[in-house]
Coordinates of C-alpha atoms in Angstrom, one line a residue:
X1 CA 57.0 40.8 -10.7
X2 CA 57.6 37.7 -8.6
X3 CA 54.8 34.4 -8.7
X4 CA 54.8 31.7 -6.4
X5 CA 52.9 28.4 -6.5
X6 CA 49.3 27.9 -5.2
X7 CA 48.8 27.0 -1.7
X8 CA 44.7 25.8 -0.4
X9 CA 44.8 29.5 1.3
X10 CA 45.4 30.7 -2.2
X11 CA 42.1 29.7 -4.2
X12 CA 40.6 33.2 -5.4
X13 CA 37.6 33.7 -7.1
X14 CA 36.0 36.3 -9.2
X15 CA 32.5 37.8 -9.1
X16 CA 32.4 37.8 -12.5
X17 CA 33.1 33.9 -12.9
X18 CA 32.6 31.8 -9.3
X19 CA 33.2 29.1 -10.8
X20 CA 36.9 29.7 -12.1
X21 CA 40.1 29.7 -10.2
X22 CA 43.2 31.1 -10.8
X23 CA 46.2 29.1 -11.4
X24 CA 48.4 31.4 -9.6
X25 CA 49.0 34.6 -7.5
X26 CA 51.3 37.3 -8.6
X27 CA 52.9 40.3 -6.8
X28 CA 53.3 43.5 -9.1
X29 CA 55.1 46.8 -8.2
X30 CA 53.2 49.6 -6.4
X31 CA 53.0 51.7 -9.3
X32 CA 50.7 49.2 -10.6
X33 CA 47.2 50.4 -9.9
X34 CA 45.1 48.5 -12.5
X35 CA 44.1 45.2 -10.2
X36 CA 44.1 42.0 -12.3
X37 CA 40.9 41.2 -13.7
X38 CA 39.9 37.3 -15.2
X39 CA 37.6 37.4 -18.8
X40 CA 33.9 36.8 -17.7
X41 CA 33.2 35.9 -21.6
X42 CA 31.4 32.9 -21.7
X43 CA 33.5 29.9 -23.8
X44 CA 31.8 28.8 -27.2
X45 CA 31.2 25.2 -26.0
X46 CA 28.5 27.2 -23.2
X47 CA 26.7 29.5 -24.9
X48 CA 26.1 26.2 -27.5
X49 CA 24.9 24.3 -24.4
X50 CA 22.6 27.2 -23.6
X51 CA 21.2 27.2 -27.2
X52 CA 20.0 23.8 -27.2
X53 CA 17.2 24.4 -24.5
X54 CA 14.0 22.8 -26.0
X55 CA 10.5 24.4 -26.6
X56 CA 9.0 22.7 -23.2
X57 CA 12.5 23.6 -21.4
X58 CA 11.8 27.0 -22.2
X59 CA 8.1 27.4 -21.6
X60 CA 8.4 25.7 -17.9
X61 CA 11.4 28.0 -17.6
X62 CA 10.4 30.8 -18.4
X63 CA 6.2 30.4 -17.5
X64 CA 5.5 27.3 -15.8
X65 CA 7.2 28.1 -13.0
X66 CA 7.1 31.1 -11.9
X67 CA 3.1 30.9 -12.5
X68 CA 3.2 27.5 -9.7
X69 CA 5.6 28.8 -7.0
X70 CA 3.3 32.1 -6.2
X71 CA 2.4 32.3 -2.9
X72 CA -1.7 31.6 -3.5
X73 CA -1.0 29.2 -6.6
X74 CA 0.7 26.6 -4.4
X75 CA -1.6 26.2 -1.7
X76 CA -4.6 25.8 -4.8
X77 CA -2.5 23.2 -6.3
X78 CA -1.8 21.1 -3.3
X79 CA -5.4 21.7 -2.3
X80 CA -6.8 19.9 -5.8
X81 CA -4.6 17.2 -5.7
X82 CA -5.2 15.8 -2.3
X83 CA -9.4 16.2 -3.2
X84 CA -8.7 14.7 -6.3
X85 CA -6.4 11.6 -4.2
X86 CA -9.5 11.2 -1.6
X87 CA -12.2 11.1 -4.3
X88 CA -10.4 8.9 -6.5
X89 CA -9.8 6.4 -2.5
X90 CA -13.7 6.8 -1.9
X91 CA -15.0 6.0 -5.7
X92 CA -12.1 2.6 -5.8
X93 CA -15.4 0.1 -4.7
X94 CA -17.4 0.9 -7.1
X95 CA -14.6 0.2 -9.7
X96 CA -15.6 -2.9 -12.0
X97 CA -12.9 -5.5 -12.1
X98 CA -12.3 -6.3 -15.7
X99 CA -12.4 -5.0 -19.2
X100 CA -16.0 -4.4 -21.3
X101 CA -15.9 -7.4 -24.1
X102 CA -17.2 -4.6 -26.5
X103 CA -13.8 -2.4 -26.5
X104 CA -11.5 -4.9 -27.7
X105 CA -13.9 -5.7 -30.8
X106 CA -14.0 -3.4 -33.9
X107 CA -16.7 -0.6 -34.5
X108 CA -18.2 -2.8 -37.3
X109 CA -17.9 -6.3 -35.6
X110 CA -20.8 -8.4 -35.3
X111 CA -19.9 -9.4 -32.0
X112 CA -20.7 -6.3 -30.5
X113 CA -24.2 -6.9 -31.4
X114 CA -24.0 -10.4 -29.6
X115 CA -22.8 -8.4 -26.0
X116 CA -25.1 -6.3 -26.3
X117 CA -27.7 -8.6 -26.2
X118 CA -26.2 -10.2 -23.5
X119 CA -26.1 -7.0 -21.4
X120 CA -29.6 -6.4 -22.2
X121 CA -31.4 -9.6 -21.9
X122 CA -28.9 -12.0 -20.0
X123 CA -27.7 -9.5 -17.2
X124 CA -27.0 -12.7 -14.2
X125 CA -24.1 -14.3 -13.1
X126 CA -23.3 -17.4 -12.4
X127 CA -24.9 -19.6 -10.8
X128 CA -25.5 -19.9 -6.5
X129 CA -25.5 -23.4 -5.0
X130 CA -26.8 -23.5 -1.4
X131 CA -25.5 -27.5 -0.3
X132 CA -27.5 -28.7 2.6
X133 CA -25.4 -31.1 4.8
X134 CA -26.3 -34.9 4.9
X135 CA -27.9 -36.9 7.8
X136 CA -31.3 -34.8 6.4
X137 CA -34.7 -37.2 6.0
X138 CA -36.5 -35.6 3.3
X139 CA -39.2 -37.3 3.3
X140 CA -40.3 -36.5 6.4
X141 CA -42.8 -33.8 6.3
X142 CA -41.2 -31.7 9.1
X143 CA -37.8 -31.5 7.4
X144 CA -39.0 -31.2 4.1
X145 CA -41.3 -28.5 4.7
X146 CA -38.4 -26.3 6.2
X147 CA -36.6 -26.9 2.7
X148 CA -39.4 -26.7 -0.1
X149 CA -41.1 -23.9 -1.4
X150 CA -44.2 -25.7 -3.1
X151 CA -47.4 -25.6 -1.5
X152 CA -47.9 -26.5 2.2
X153 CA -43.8 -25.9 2.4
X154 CA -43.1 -23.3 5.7
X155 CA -43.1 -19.6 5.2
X156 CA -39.5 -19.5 6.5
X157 CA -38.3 -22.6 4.2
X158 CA -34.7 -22.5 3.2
X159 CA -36.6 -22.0 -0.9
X160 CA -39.0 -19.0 0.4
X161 CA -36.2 -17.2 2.5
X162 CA -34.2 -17.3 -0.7
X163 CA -36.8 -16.3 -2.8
X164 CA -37.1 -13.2 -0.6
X165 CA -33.4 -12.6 -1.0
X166 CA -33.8 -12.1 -4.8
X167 CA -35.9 -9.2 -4.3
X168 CA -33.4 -7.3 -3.1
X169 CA -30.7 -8.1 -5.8
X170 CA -28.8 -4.8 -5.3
X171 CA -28.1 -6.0 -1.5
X172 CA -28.1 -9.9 -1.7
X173 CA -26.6 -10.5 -5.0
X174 CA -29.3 -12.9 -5.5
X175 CA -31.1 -12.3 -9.1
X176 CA -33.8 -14.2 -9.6
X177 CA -35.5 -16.8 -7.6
X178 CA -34.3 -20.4 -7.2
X179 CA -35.4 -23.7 -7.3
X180 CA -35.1 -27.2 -4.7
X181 CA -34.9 -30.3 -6.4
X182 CA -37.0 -31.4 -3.8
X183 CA -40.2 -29.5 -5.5
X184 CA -38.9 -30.8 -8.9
X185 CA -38.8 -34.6 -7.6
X186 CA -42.3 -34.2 -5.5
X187 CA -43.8 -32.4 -9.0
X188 CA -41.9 -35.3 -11.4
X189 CA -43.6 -37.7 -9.1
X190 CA -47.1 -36.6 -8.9
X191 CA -47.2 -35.4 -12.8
X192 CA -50.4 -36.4 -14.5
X193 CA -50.9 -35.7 -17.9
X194 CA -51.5 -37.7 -21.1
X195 CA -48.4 -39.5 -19.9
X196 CA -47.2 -39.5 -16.4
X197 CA -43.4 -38.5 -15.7
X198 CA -42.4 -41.5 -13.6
X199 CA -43.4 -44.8 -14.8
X200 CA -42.2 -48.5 -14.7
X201 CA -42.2 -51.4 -16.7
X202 CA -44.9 -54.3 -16.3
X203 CA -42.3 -56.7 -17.1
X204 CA -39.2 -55.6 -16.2
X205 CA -39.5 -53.3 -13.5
X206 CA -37.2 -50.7 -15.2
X207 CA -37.9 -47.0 -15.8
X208 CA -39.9 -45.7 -18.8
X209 CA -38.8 -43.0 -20.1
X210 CA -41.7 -40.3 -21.6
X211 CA -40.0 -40.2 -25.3
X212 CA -40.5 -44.6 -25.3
X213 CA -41.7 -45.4 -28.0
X214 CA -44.6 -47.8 -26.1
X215 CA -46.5 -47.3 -23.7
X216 CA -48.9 -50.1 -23.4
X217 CA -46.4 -52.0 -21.1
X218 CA -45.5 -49.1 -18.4
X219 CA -47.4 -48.0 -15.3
X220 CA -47.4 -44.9 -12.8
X221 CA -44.6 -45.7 -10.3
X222 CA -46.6 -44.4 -7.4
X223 CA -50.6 -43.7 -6.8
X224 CA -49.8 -40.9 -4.3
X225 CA -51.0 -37.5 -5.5
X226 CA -49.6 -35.5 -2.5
X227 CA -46.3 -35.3 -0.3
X228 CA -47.9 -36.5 2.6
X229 CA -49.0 -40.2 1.0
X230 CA -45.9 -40.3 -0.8
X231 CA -44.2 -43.9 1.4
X232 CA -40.0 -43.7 2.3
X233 CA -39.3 -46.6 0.3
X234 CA -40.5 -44.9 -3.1
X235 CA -38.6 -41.8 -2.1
X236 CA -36.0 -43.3 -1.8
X237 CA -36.1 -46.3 -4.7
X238 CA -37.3 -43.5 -7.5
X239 CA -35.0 -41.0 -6.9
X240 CA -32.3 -42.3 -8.9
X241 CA -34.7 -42.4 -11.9
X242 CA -35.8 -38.7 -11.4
X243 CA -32.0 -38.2 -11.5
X244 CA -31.5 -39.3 -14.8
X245 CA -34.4 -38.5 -16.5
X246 CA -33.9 -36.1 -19.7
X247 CA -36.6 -33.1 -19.7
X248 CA -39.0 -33.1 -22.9
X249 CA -42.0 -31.4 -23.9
X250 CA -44.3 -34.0 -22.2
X251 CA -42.3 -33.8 -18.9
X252 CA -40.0 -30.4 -17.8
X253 CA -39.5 -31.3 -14.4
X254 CA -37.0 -34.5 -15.5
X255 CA -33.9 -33.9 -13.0
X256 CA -31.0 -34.7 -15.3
X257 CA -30.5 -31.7 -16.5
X258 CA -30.7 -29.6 -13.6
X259 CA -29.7 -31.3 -10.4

């Protein structure tokens, strides 16, 4: 028996094993009729590689599968996810931006209490300003009747058109109805109660404030029981005192607080 040395037309394999080659090619005699045969035993270090396949390895081996790659399971399959894809597109607007206050508190906290109240009783945002630009006399009748919403004010007023808007809170995002500091001031000027909202010193000429502790010495600032008698020069002069007048029980309509 003669061997020579291996050559790249030389690479044999077996059917047995593909994946091993022989090292060498030898030449026996004739008589010979047994061909050479390589061991197809598998080595100890693979069958201990083939023994360590995990539970899940085996189920989607063995299950898994072959269940997904029939012919009507995959078509099913692809069919649900791309539904599930476009419902999940069409429902992304109505997705609220944020996380509920009331998950990150315990069961037992008495926070969750205070939120819910909130959610219940307290369900606006913030608040909407609407800033109109200056150049604007409000005291003129025409101008401020396109901007109030008081009595006599246009149906189309900037005030009414809004007050419209917050019946439809679903579309305009407007909750409840608002208010003009020009009503306020026209209301904070013509107040007449047991003690009128805007009043002036005798002596001074400064502003008395409804919580002084003396009245005898202050006077109503104007006479004028309507908008349309109201003069441009006390519009204009009392308006800083409406500004920084406090709300109380005898007056609400101070502006201090609001505007």
């Amino acid at each position: 028996m003669t061997t020579k040395a291996r050559t790249p037309a030389d690479f044999v394999t077996s059917a047995e094993n593909p994946f091993l080659t022989p090292l060498a090619t030898t030449k026996s005699d004739s008589s010979n009729k047994t061909p050479f045969r390589q061991s197809s035993k598998i080595e100890p270090s693979e069958k201990h590689l083939m023994e360590m396949d995990g539970f899940l390895f085996t189920v989607f081996k063995r299950y898994y599968a072959p269940a997904v790659m029939k012919p009507y399971v995959r078509p099913t399959v692809i069919f649900v996810f791309f539904t599930w894809f476009a419902m999940s597109i069409a429902l992304l607007p109505y997705v609220k931006v944020g996380l509920e206050q009331n998950i990150t508190m315990a069961k037992d906290s008495y926070m969750i209490d205070y939120f819910s109240a909130l959610k219940e009783y307290f369900a606006v945002g913030p608040p909407v300003y609407f800033v109109i630009k200056q150049g604007i006399n409000y005291n003129d009748l025409r101008a401020s009747n396109l901007i109030c919403a008081s009595a006599g004010c246009s149906a189309q007023s900037m005030a009414n058109q809004l007050g419209i808007a917050s019946l439809r809170p679903l579309e305009t995002r407007i909750a409840q109805i608002g208010t003009t500091w020009l009503d306020d001031y026209y209301d904070w000027l013509r107040h007449r109660g047991s003690t009128p909202c805007c009043r002036l010193h005798n002596t001074t000429g400064e502003f008395c404030s409804t919580n002084a502790p003396s009245h005898a010495n202050c006077y109503p600032c104007t006479r004028s029981t309507s908008r349309e008698t109201i003069t441009n020069d006390e519009f204009k002069n009392l308006l800083p005192f409406f500004l920084k007048d406090n709300p109380n029980f005898k007056c609400a309509k101070g502006g201090h607080a609001a505007h």
